[in-house]
Coordinates of C-alpha atoms and ligand atoms in Angstrom, one line a residue:
M432 CA 19.2 17.3 3.3
S433 CA 15.7 16.1 2.2
V434 CA 13.4 14.4 4.7
V435 CA 13.9 11.1 2.8
E436 CA 17.7 11.5 2.9
K437 CA 17.5 12.3 6.6
E438 CA 15.5 9.2 7.2
A439 CA 17.9 7.2 5.2
R440 CA 20.8 8.3 7.4
E441 CA 18.8 7.2 10.4
A442 CA 17.9 3.9 8.8
G443 CA 18.6 0.8 10.8
Q444 CA 21.3 -1.7 10.2
D445 CA 20.4 -4.9 8.5
F446 CA 22.2 -7.7 6.7
I447 CA 21.8 -6.2 3.2
R448 CA 23.2 -2.9 4.3
D449 CA 26.1 -4.8 6.0
I450 CA 26.8 -6.5 2.6
V451 CA 26.7 -3.2 0.7
R452 CA 28.9 -1.5 3.3
A453 CA 31.5 -4.3 3.1
D454 CA 31.5 -4.2 -0.7
L455 CA 32.3 -0.5 -0.7
E456 CA 34.9 -0.9 2.0
S457 CA 36.7 -3.8 0.2
G458 CA 36.6 -1.9 -3.1
R459 CA 34.5 -4.6 -4.7
H460 CA 32.3 -1.8 -5.9
K461 CA 33.1 1.9 -6.2
S462 CA 29.4 2.9 -6.1
I463 CA 26.1 1.2 -5.5
V464 CA 23.3 0.6 -8.0
T465 CA 20.1 -1.0 -7.0
R466 CA 16.7 -1.3 -8.7
F467 CA 13.1 -1.6 -8.0
P468 CA 11.6 -3.9 -10.7
P469 CA 7.8 -4.0 -10.7
E470 CA 5.8 -5.9 -13.2
P471 CA 3.2 -3.4 -14.5
N472 CA 0.3 -5.9 -14.0
G473 CA -1.3 -4.2 -11.1
Y474 CA -0.9 -1.3 -8.6
L475 CA 1.8 -1.2 -5.9
H476 CA 0.9 -2.2 -2.4
I477 CA 2.4 -1.9 1.1
G478 CA 4.6 -4.9 0.4
H479 CA 6.1 -3.2 -2.5
A480 CA 6.7 -0.2 -0.3
K481 CA 9.1 -2.3 1.7
S482 CA 11.1 -3.1 -1.4
I483 CA 11.0 0.5 -2.6
C484 CA 12.2 1.9 0.7
L485 CA 15.0 -0.7 0.8
N486 CA 16.3 -0.3 -2.7
F487 CA 15.9 3.5 -2.9
G488 CA 16.9 3.9 0.7
I489 CA 20.2 1.9 0.3
A490 CA 21.0 3.9 -2.9
E491 CA 20.5 7.3 -1.1
E492 CA 22.3 6.2 2.1
F493 CA 25.4 5.0 0.3
G494 CA 25.5 7.7 -2.4
G495 CA 24.5 5.5 -5.3
H496 CA 21.4 5.4 -7.4
C497 CA 18.3 3.2 -7.8
N498 CA 16.7 2.4 -11.1
L499 CA 13.0 2.1 -11.6
R500 CA 12.7 -0.7 -14.0
F501 CA 9.5 -2.1 -15.4
D502 CA 9.7 -5.8 -15.7
D503 CA 7.4 -5.8 -18.8
T504 CA 8.0 -9.2 -20.3
N505 CA 4.4 -10.5 -20.2
P506 CA 2.3 -8.4 -22.6
T507 CA -0.9 -10.3 -21.8
K508 CA -1.1 -9.0 -18.3
E509 CA 0.6 -5.6 -18.5
E510 CA -1.0 -2.2 -19.1
Q511 CA 0.0 1.4 -19.5
E512 CA -2.5 2.3 -16.7
Y513 CA -0.3 0.3 -14.3
I514 CA 2.9 1.9 -15.5
D515 CA 1.5 5.3 -14.9
A516 CA 0.1 4.3 -11.4
I517 CA 3.5 2.8 -10.4
R518 CA 5.4 5.9 -11.3
R519 CA 2.9 8.1 -9.5
D520 CA 3.0 5.9 -6.4
V521 CA 6.8 5.6 -6.1
R522 CA 7.1 9.4 -6.3
W523 CA 4.3 9.8 -3.8
L524 CA 6.1 7.5 -1.4
G525 CA 9.0 10.0 -1.6
F526 CA 11.5 8.6 -4.0
D527 CA 13.0 9.9 -7.2
W528 CA 14.6 7.7 -9.9
G529 CA 15.9 10.8 -11.7
E530 CA 17.1 9.7 -15.2
N531 CA 17.1 6.1 -14.2
L532 CA 13.8 4.9 -15.7
F533 CA 14.1 1.7 -17.6
Y534 CA 12.0 -1.0 -19.2
A535 CA 13.0 -4.7 -19.6
S536 CA 11.4 -4.4 -23.1
D537 CA 14.1 -1.9 -24.1
Y538 CA 16.5 -4.9 -23.8
F539 CA 14.5 -7.4 -26.0
E540 CA 17.0 -7.1 -28.9
K541 CA 20.0 -7.6 -26.6
L542 CA 18.3 -10.5 -24.8
Y543 CA 17.5 -12.1 -28.1
E544 CA 21.2 -11.8 -29.2
W545 CA 22.3 -13.4 -25.9
A546 CA 19.8 -16.3 -26.4
E547 CA 21.5 -17.0 -29.8
H548 CA 24.8 -16.8 -28.0
L549 CA 23.7 -19.6 -25.6
I550 CA 22.5 -21.7 -28.6
R551 CA 25.8 -21.2 -30.4
T552 CA 27.8 -22.3 -27.3
G553 CA 25.6 -25.4 -26.9
K554 CA 23.9 -24.1 -23.8
A555 CA 20.3 -23.7 -25.1
Y556 CA 18.0 -25.7 -27.3
V557 CA 14.5 -25.4 -28.8
D558 CA 12.1 -27.9 -27.3
D559 CA 9.0 -29.0 -29.1
Q560 CA 7.4 -30.7 -26.1
S561 CA 4.1 -29.4 -24.9
Q562 CA 3.7 -27.7 -21.5
E563 CA 2.2 -30.9 -20.1
E564 CA 5.1 -33.0 -21.4
M565 CA 7.6 -30.7 -19.9
R566 CA 5.8 -30.7 -16.6
A567 CA 5.7 -34.5 -16.7
T568 CA 9.4 -34.9 -17.4
R569 CA 10.6 -32.2 -14.9
G570 CA 10.8 -34.7 -12.1
T571 CA 10.1 -33.9 -8.4
L572 CA 11.9 -32.7 -5.4
T573 CA 13.1 -36.3 -4.8
E574 CA 13.4 -37.6 -8.3
P575 CA 15.4 -36.2 -11.2
G576 CA 13.8 -35.2 -14.4
T577 CA 14.3 -36.8 -17.8
N578 CA 16.0 -35.3 -20.8
S579 CA 13.8 -34.0 -23.6
P580 CA 14.0 -35.9 -26.9
F581 CA 14.9 -32.6 -28.5
R582 CA 17.8 -31.8 -26.1
D583 CA 20.5 -32.8 -28.5
R584 CA 19.5 -30.9 -31.6
S585 CA 22.4 -29.4 -33.5
V586 CA 23.3 -25.7 -33.1
E587 CA 22.2 -25.1 -36.7
E588 CA 18.8 -26.7 -36.2
N589 CA 18.3 -24.8 -32.9
L590 CA 19.3 -21.5 -34.5
D591 CA 17.0 -22.0 -37.5
L592 CA 14.0 -22.9 -35.2
F593 CA 14.7 -20.1 -32.8
R594 CA 14.9 -17.6 -35.7
R595 CA 11.6 -18.9 -37.1
M596 CA 10.1 -18.6 -33.6
R597 CA 11.0 -15.0 -33.7
A598 CA 9.6 -14.6 -37.2
G599 CA 6.3 -15.7 -35.9
E600 CA 6.1 -18.9 -37.9
F601 CA 4.7 -21.1 -35.0
P602 CA 1.6 -20.8 -32.9
N603 CA 1.6 -20.0 -29.2
G604 CA 3.0 -22.9 -27.1
A605 CA 4.4 -24.9 -30.1
R606 CA 8.0 -24.6 -29.0
V607 CA 10.1 -23.0 -26.3
L608 CA 13.8 -22.2 -25.9
R609 CA 15.3 -23.9 -22.9
A610 CA 18.7 -23.5 -21.2
K611 CA 20.7 -26.8 -21.3
I612 CA 21.8 -27.2 -17.8
D613 CA 21.0 -30.4 -15.8
M614 CA 17.7 -32.3 -15.7
A615 CA 19.0 -34.1 -12.6
S616 CA 19.9 -31.0 -10.7
G617 CA 18.7 -31.0 -7.1
N618 CA 17.3 -27.5 -7.8
I619 CA 14.3 -27.7 -10.1
N620 CA 15.0 -24.2 -11.5
M621 CA 18.2 -25.7 -13.0
R622 CA 16.4 -28.4 -14.9
D623 CA 16.6 -26.8 -18.3
P624 CA 14.5 -23.7 -17.5
V625 CA 12.5 -22.0 -20.2
L626 CA 14.2 -18.9 -21.6
Y627 CA 11.7 -17.9 -24.3
R628 CA 8.1 -18.7 -25.1
I629 CA 6.0 -18.0 -28.2
L630 CA 3.3 -15.4 -27.5
H631 CA 1.4 -13.7 -30.3
A632 CA 0.4 -10.7 -28.3
E633 CA 0.7 -6.9 -28.7
H634 CA 3.1 -5.3 -26.2
P635 CA 2.3 -1.9 -24.7
R636 CA 5.7 -0.6 -25.7
T637 CA 7.0 -2.8 -28.5
G638 CA 3.7 -3.3 -30.2
K639 CA 3.7 -6.3 -32.6
K640 CA 7.4 -6.4 -33.1
W641 CA 7.8 -9.6 -31.0
T642 CA 6.1 -12.9 -31.0
I643 CA 8.5 -14.5 -28.5
Y644 CA 9.0 -13.1 -25.0
P645 CA 11.8 -13.9 -22.5
S646 CA 11.0 -15.5 -19.2
Y647 CA 11.4 -13.7 -15.9
D648 CA 14.6 -15.6 -15.2
F649 CA 16.2 -14.8 -18.5
A650 CA 15.2 -11.1 -18.5
H651 CA 15.8 -10.2 -14.9
G652 CA 19.5 -10.8 -14.2
Q653 CA 20.5 -9.7 -17.7
S654 CA 18.6 -6.5 -17.3
D655 CA 20.5 -6.0 -14.0
A656 CA 23.8 -6.6 -15.8
I657 CA 23.0 -4.1 -18.6
E658 CA 22.1 -1.4 -16.1
G659 CA 25.2 -2.1 -14.0
V660 CA 23.1 -3.0 -11.0
T661 CA 25.5 -4.1 -8.2
H662 CA 23.0 -5.5 -5.7
S663 CA 19.9 -7.1 -7.1
I664 CA 17.7 -7.3 -4.0
C665 CA 14.6 -9.4 -4.2
T666 CA 12.3 -11.4 -2.0
L667 CA 13.0 -14.9 -0.6
E668 CA 10.9 -16.9 -3.1
F669 CA 13.8 -16.1 -5.6
E670 CA 16.4 -17.7 -3.4
D671 CA 16.1 -21.0 -5.4
H672 CA 16.5 -19.0 -8.6
R673 CA 19.8 -17.6 -7.6
P674 CA 21.9 -20.5 -9.1
L675 CA 20.2 -19.9 -12.4
Y676 CA 20.7 -16.1 -12.1
D677 CA 24.4 -16.8 -11.6
W678 CA 24.6 -19.4 -14.3
L679 CA 23.3 -17.0 -16.9
I680 CA 25.6 -14.2 -15.8
E681 CA 28.5 -16.6 -16.0
N682 CA 27.6 -18.0 -19.4
L683 CA 26.7 -14.7 -21.2
P684 CA 29.0 -11.9 -22.4
V685 CA 27.2 -9.5 -20.0
P686 CA 28.8 -6.1 -19.3
S687 CA 28.7 -6.4 -15.4
Q688 CA 28.4 -9.0 -12.7
P689 CA 25.4 -8.2 -10.5
R690 CA 24.6 -10.3 -7.5
Q691 CA 21.3 -11.3 -6.1
Y692 CA 20.4 -11.0 -2.4
E693 CA 17.1 -12.1 -0.9
F694 CA 15.1 -10.7 2.0
A695 CA 11.8 -11.6 3.6
R696 CA 8.7 -10.2 2.0
L697 CA 6.2 -8.2 4.1
N698 CA 3.1 -10.1 5.2
L699 CA 0.4 -8.4 7.2
T700 CA -2.5 -9.9 9.2
H701 CA -6.0 -9.3 7.8
T702 CA -4.4 -8.3 4.5
V703 CA -3.9 -9.9 1.2
L704 CA -0.9 -8.8 -0.8
S705 CA -1.2 -11.0 -3.8
K706 CA -1.5 -9.0 -6.9
R707 CA -3.7 -11.7 -8.4
V708 CA -6.2 -11.5 -5.6
L709 CA -6.1 -7.7 -5.6
T710 CA -6.8 -7.7 -9.3
E711 CA -9.8 -10.0 -8.7
L712 CA -11.1 -7.8 -6.0
V713 CA -11.1 -4.9 -8.4
R714 CA -12.4 -6.8 -11.5
G715 CA -15.1 -8.6 -9.4
G716 CA -16.4 -5.3 -8.1
H717 CA -15.7 -6.3 -4.5
V718 CA -14.1 -2.9 -4.0
A719 CA -14.5 0.4 -5.8
G720 CA -11.2 0.3 -7.6
W721 CA -7.4 0.0 -7.0
D722 CA -7.6 3.1 -4.9
D723 CA -10.5 2.0 -2.7
P724 CA -9.4 3.0 0.8
R725 CA -9.9 -0.5 2.0
M726 CA -7.2 -1.8 -0.4
P727 CA -3.6 -2.3 0.8
T728 CA -2.4 -0.5 -2.3
L729 CA -0.4 2.7 -2.1
A730 CA -3.2 4.4 -4.1
G731 CA -5.8 3.1 -1.5
L732 CA -3.7 4.2 1.5
R733 CA -3.2 7.6 -0.1
R734 CA -6.9 8.0 -0.6
R735 CA -7.5 6.8 2.9
G736 CA -5.3 9.6 4.2
V737 CA -2.2 7.7 5.3
P738 CA 0.8 10.0 4.9
P739 CA 3.8 8.6 2.9
A740 CA 6.1 9.4 5.8
A741 CA 4.0 7.0 8.0
I742 CA 4.5 4.2 5.5
R743 CA 8.3 4.9 5.4
E744 CA 8.4 4.9 9.2
F745 CA 6.5 1.7 9.4
V746 CA 8.9 0.0 6.9
R747 CA 11.9 1.3 8.9
R748 CA 10.5 -0.1 12.1
I749 CA 9.8 -3.6 10.8
G750 CA 13.3 -3.8 9.5
V751 CA 14.8 -6.2 6.9
A752 CA 15.3 -9.9 7.8
K753 CA 16.0 -13.1 6.1
A754 CA 13.2 -15.1 7.7
N755 CA 9.5 -14.8 6.6
S756 CA 7.1 -13.5 9.3
T757 CA 3.8 -11.8 9.5
V758 CA 3.4 -8.3 10.9
D759 CA 0.3 -7.4 12.9
V760 CA -1.7 -4.8 10.9
G761 CA -2.3 -3.2 14.3
M762 CA 1.3 -2.2 14.3
F763 CA 0.9 -0.4 10.9
E764 CA -2.1 1.4 12.3
F765 CA -0.1 2.3 15.5
V766 CA 2.6 4.0 13.4
I767 CA 0.0 5.9 11.3
R768 CA -1.8 7.0 14.5
E769 CA 1.4 8.1 16.1
H770 CA 2.4 10.1 13.0
L771 CA -1.0 11.7 12.7
N772 CA -1.2 12.5 16.4
R773 CA 1.9 14.6 15.8
T774 CA 0.9 16.2 12.6
A775 CA -2.9 16.4 12.2
Q776 CA -4.8 19.5 13.4
R777 CA -7.8 18.9 15.6
R778 CA -11.3 19.7 14.6
M779 CA -14.8 18.9 15.9
A780 CA -17.2 16.7 13.9
V781 CA -20.3 14.9 15.0
L782 CA -20.8 11.7 13.1
R783 CA -24.3 10.8 14.4
P784 CA -25.9 14.0 15.3
L785 CA -28.4 14.5 18.2
K786 CA -29.8 18.0 18.4
I787 CA -29.7 19.8 21.7
V788 CA -31.4 23.1 22.6
I789 CA -29.9 25.3 25.3
E790 CA -33.1 26.7 26.7
N791 CA -31.5 29.5 28.8
Y792 CA -29.3 30.7 25.9
P793 CA -30.9 33.7 24.2
E794 CA -32.5 33.0 20.8
G795 CA -30.7 34.5 17.9
R796 CA -27.5 35.1 19.9
C797 CA -24.1 33.5 19.0
E798 CA -20.7 33.8 20.4
E799 CA -17.2 32.7 19.4
V800 CA -15.2 30.3 21.5
E801 CA -11.5 29.7 20.9
A802 CA -10.3 26.2 20.0
V803 CA -6.7 25.0 19.9
N804 CA -5.5 23.4 16.6
H805 CA -3.0 21.1 18.2
P806 CA -2.6 20.5 22.0
E807 CA 1.1 19.8 21.8
D808 CA 2.0 22.4 19.1
P809 CA 1.3 26.0 20.1
T810 CA 2.6 27.2 16.7
A811 CA -0.5 25.5 15.1
G812 CA -2.5 28.3 16.6
T813 CA -6.2 28.5 17.4
R814 CA -9.5 29.0 15.6
H815 CA -12.9 30.4 16.5
I816 CA -16.0 28.3 16.6
R817 CA -19.5 29.7 17.0
F818 CA -21.5 28.6 20.0
C819 CA -25.3 29.0 19.7
R820 CA -28.6 28.0 21.3
E821 CA -29.0 24.9 19.0
L822 CA -26.1 22.4 18.8
F823 CA -25.5 18.8 17.7
I824 CA -23.7 16.3 19.9
E825 CA -22.9 12.7 19.3
R826 CA -25.9 10.4 19.7
D827 CA -23.7 7.9 21.6
D828 CA -22.8 10.6 24.1
F829 CA -26.3 10.5 25.5
M830 CA -28.2 7.7 27.4
E831 CA -31.6 8.2 28.9
N832 CA -31.1 5.3 31.4
P833 CA -27.4 5.1 31.8
P834 CA -25.6 2.2 33.4
K835 CA -23.5 2.9 36.4
K836 CA -20.2 3.7 34.6
F837 CA -21.7 6.0 32.0
F838 CA -20.4 9.5 32.7
R839 CA -21.5 11.3 29.6
L840 CA -24.8 13.1 29.1
S841 CA -28.0 11.7 30.7
P842 CA -31.1 13.4 32.3
G843 CA -29.9 15.5 35.2
T844 CA -26.1 15.1 34.7
E845 CA -23.8 17.9 33.9
V846 CA -21.0 17.7 31.3
R847 CA -18.6 20.0 29.6
L848 CA -19.0 21.0 26.0
R849 CA -15.4 21.3 24.7
Y850 CA -14.1 24.9 24.7
A851 CA -17.5 26.2 25.7
Y852 CA -19.7 25.7 28.8
F853 CA -21.1 23.2 31.3
I854 CA -24.5 22.0 30.3
T855 CA -27.2 19.9 32.1
C856 CA -29.9 17.9 30.3
R857 CA -33.4 18.8 31.5
E858 CA -35.7 17.0 29.2
V859 CA -35.7 14.3 26.5
V860 CA -37.9 14.9 23.5
K861 CA -39.1 11.8 21.5
D862 CA -40.9 11.1 18.3
A863 CA -44.0 9.0 17.9
T864 CA -42.0 5.8 17.8
G865 CA -40.2 6.6 21.0
D866 CA -36.8 7.6 19.5
V867 CA -35.0 10.4 21.1
V868 CA -35.0 13.4 18.7
E869 CA -33.9 16.3 20.8
L870 CA -32.5 17.2 24.2
R871 CA -33.5 20.3 26.1
C872 CA -30.6 21.5 28.2
V873 CA -29.5 24.5 30.2
Y874 CA -26.0 26.0 30.4
D875 CA -24.1 27.7 33.2
P876 CA -22.9 31.1 31.8
T877 CA -20.2 31.3 34.5
T878 CA -18.4 28.3 33.0
K879 CA -17.2 30.0 29.8
G880 CA -14.2 28.3 28.4
G881 CA -15.1 25.1 30.1
N882 CA -14.2 25.7 33.8
A883 CA -16.4 26.4 36.7
P884 CA -15.2 29.3 39.0
D885 CA -16.6 27.4 42.0
G886 CA -14.2 24.5 41.2
R887 CA -16.9 21.9 40.6
K888 CA -15.9 19.1 38.2
V889 CA -17.7 17.2 35.5
K890 CA -16.8 13.7 34.4
A891 CA -17.1 14.1 30.7
T892 CA -16.2 16.5 27.9
L893 CA -18.2 16.2 24.7
H894 CA -17.4 17.5 21.3
W895 CA -20.2 19.4 19.5
V896 CA -21.0 21.5 16.5
S897 CA -23.5 24.3 16.1
A898 CA -26.7 23.5 14.3
M899 CA -26.6 26.8 12.4
D900 CA -23.3 26.8 10.6
S901 CA -22.0 23.2 10.8
V902 CA -21.7 21.6 7.4
P903 CA -23.3 18.3 6.4
A904 CA -21.0 15.6 5.2
E905 CA -20.8 11.9 4.3
V906 CA -18.3 10.0 6.4
R907 CA -16.9 6.7 5.3
L908 CA -15.7 4.4 8.0
Y909 CA -13.5 1.4 7.0
N910 CA -13.3 -1.9 8.6
P911 CA -11.0 -4.8 7.6
L912 CA -11.7 -6.3 4.2
F913 CA -10.9 -9.6 5.8
T914 CA -12.0 -10.5 9.2
Q915 CA -9.7 -13.5 9.5
P916 CA -6.1 -12.6 10.5
D917 CA -4.8 -15.0 7.9
P918 CA -7.2 -14.9 5.0
D919 CA -7.5 -18.0 2.7
V920 CA -6.3 -16.6 -0.6
A921 CA -7.8 -19.5 -2.6
N922 CA -11.3 -18.7 -1.2
F923 CA -10.9 -15.0 -0.6
A924 CA -14.4 -14.2 -1.9
T925 CA -16.0 -16.1 0.9
E926 CA -13.9 -14.5 3.5
L927 CA -14.7 -10.9 2.6
N928 CA -16.1 -8.8 5.4
P929 CA -19.6 -7.7 4.3
N930 CA -19.3 -4.7 6.7
S931 CA -15.9 -3.4 5.5
L932 CA -17.5 -0.1 4.5
E933 CA -19.8 1.8 6.8
V934 CA -21.3 5.0 5.3
I935 CA -22.6 7.7 7.5
A936 CA -24.7 9.9 5.3
D937 CA -25.5 12.9 7.5
A938 CA -22.6 13.8 9.8
R939 CA -22.1 17.4 10.8
L940 CA -18.7 19.1 10.7
E941 CA -17.4 22.4 12.0
P942 CA -17.2 24.9 9.2
A943 CA -13.4 25.0 9.0
L944 CA -13.5 21.4 7.7
A945 CA -15.2 22.6 4.5
R946 CA -11.8 24.0 3.5
S947 CA -9.7 20.8 4.2
K948 CA -7.2 19.7 1.6
S949 CA -6.9 16.0 0.7
N950 CA -3.3 15.8 1.8
E951 CA -4.0 17.4 5.2
P952 CA -5.4 14.7 7.4
V953 CA -7.2 16.0 10.5
Q954 CA -8.2 14.6 13.8
F955 CA -11.9 14.6 14.6
E956 CA -11.7 15.0 18.3
R957 CA -12.6 11.8 20.2
Q958 CA -13.2 10.0 16.8
G959 CA -10.0 9.4 14.9
Y960 CA -8.1 10.7 11.9
F961 CA -9.9 11.7 8.8
C962 CA -9.3 13.2 5.4
P963 CA -11.4 14.5 2.5
D964 CA -12.2 12.0 -0.2
P965 CA -11.8 12.9 -3.9
D966 CA -15.5 12.1 -4.2
S967 CA -16.2 15.4 -2.4
S968 CA -17.9 18.2 -4.4
P969 CA -18.6 21.8 -3.5
D970 CA -22.0 20.8 -2.3
R971 CA -21.2 17.5 -0.8
L972 CA -18.3 16.8 1.4
V973 CA -17.0 13.3 1.8
F974 CA -14.5 12.3 4.5
N975 CA -12.7 9.0 5.0
R976 CA -11.6 7.7 8.3
T977 CA -7.9 7.0 8.0
V978 CA -7.7 5.3 11.4
G979 CA -9.5 5.4 14.7
L980 CA -8.0 6.8 17.9
R981 CA -7.6 3.4 19.6
D982 CA -6.5 0.0 18.5
T983 CA -9.6 -2.0 17.4
W984 CA -7.7 -5.0 16.0
A985 CA -7.5 -6.8 19.3
K986 CA -11.3 -6.7 19.3
V987 CA -11.6 -7.9 15.7
S988 CA -9.2 -10.8 16.3
A989 CA -11.1 -11.9 19.5
A990 CA -14.4 -11.8 17.6
G991 CA -13.0 -13.6 14.6
Ligands
ATP2242 P1 3.7 -11.1 -8.8 O1 5.1 -11.6 -9.0 O2 2.7 -12.1 -8.3 O3 3.2 -10.4 -10.0 P2 4.8 -9.3 -7.0 O4 4.1 -8.6 -5.9 O5 6.0 -10.1 -6.7 O6 3.7 -10.1 -7.7 P3 6.4 -7.5 -8.7 O7 5.9 -6.5 -9.5 O8 7.2 -8.6 -9.3 O9 5.1 -8.2 -8.1 O10 7.2 -6.9 -7.5 C1 8.2 -6.0 -7.6 C2 9.2 -6.1 -6.5 O11 8.5 -5.9 -5.2 C3 9.8 -7.4 -6.5 O12 11.2 -7.2 -6.3 C4 9.2 -8.1 -5.3 O13 10.2 -9.0 -4.7 C5 8.9 -7.0 -4.4 N1 7.7 -7.3 -3.5 C6 6.5 -7.8 -3.9 N2 5.8 -8.1 -2.9 C7 6.5 -7.8 -1.8 C8 6.2 -7.9 -0.3 N3 5.1 -8.4 0.1 N4 7.2 -7.5 0.5 C9 8.4 -7.1 0.0 N5 8.7 -6.9 -1.3 C10 7.8 -7.3 -2.2
MG2243 MG1 7.1 -10.8 -8.7

């Protein structure tokens, strides 16, 4: 059993799984087919992960299959780059569509045929009204709409006009094909919705073949029916579209009868999951690209070092419900941290180095100390680190005039260097401007391994690297892109956090980190979880902070 299958078995109960189970038990369906239907107009984000885990998860759990279907009906916004990225990201998340890769554009001919079917049965008509006129006659939530003056065209005239629309005779926006349902319906989606619009645009897959394109509503359910989808699971905003979904399935000679079910989309605090805004963040240069580690995209999370299993675990824990809610992004980070705490090996890295010289350690000498790779997993083994006379410690771990509760290094205090010795600071060296540039310390040779034979204790253990063989690196720390918990999507540019990226140019890492692989996140002891960034080159390492060791969101919210 694969990890994903195992997770699927352990997946929680929810109302959609209850429906699927009941449909199998009652014999309504012999096997289950679901689909994940992204529009290739952007990269996938953590919200899509919820839908992917649900659709692929249900298929695996109940022995069915899940289709990956590109909902590519709007050629002005869709690109091959997005198709490729979506395929890569679904696979990375741990799911496999096997043979079941489809495109709504593969069904354009069939959909066209069905549109003519609706015309012939008197259930669709060509409307010459402009967009504004249609909007003005649609009515409101409390008032019915009014019929279009073109509503009662003959079947012949409708067929002729629709065929000429297809032939490219009319400019964009000149006419549309509408379903003839009910302009007085309480549900605005049923007030003669648009099925086809004219669009002279080249499509990534069908090229110039089409000058009319089906609407989402016309393409979606019919694509489900063609593929034999049994449960068409989508987010709540489509609940009001369900009557139209059902109307089209009832009024067309479709080969199967899919049903639509809605669940609540994922919302996260401090996070925008609107593809429109994410696109603007990329296009406007507010971030370095779709895979910028500050982005909530799967590509961004991957680059940041978030393991796919942590995303699946997060999605499992939030569950599937019917009511919209917002999940605290701190909970996402909690799950990532918990996962990495279990899986990431420990290393030492000094982000803001302060040099220390151990005056009573012989010049030119070096010794190896043994460091454990994972405190809770002995099978992860140990490694050797070189301890020498000159070391770097974290600048923050020293204070010349410490307040009462500061237990780390200060003049005269003794602390432990992890895995090595106790040291005491004897002298502070400053430059002309008064900045501390070096500490002169002494070590106690009897404390090798970090314990004093006389039983004396120290209050702090510091991480360190040796000056001689540590490797320099750039370390990128990420802060929330939006400081407000509920960013105003309309004015997102004014809400962007100017300090979302903090670059540390001259960190120092223990040598083993030079061999890190991008898919192997590590813990920098006392700092957090990090992984190499693809910007790394043989002579310049770059690391990303995936997540810190502690929850910083509480602080952010309080400050916000
Ligand atoms: P838009 O419709 O604005 O382009 P979208 O995020 O809905 O954006 P789609 O490509 O249509 O993009 O989404 C594919 C699938 O992912 C849909 O079934 C949609 O319901 C689901 N989905 C999108 N956002 C979320 C979310 N935040 N939580 C859960 N599912 C989501
Ligand atoms: Mg959508």
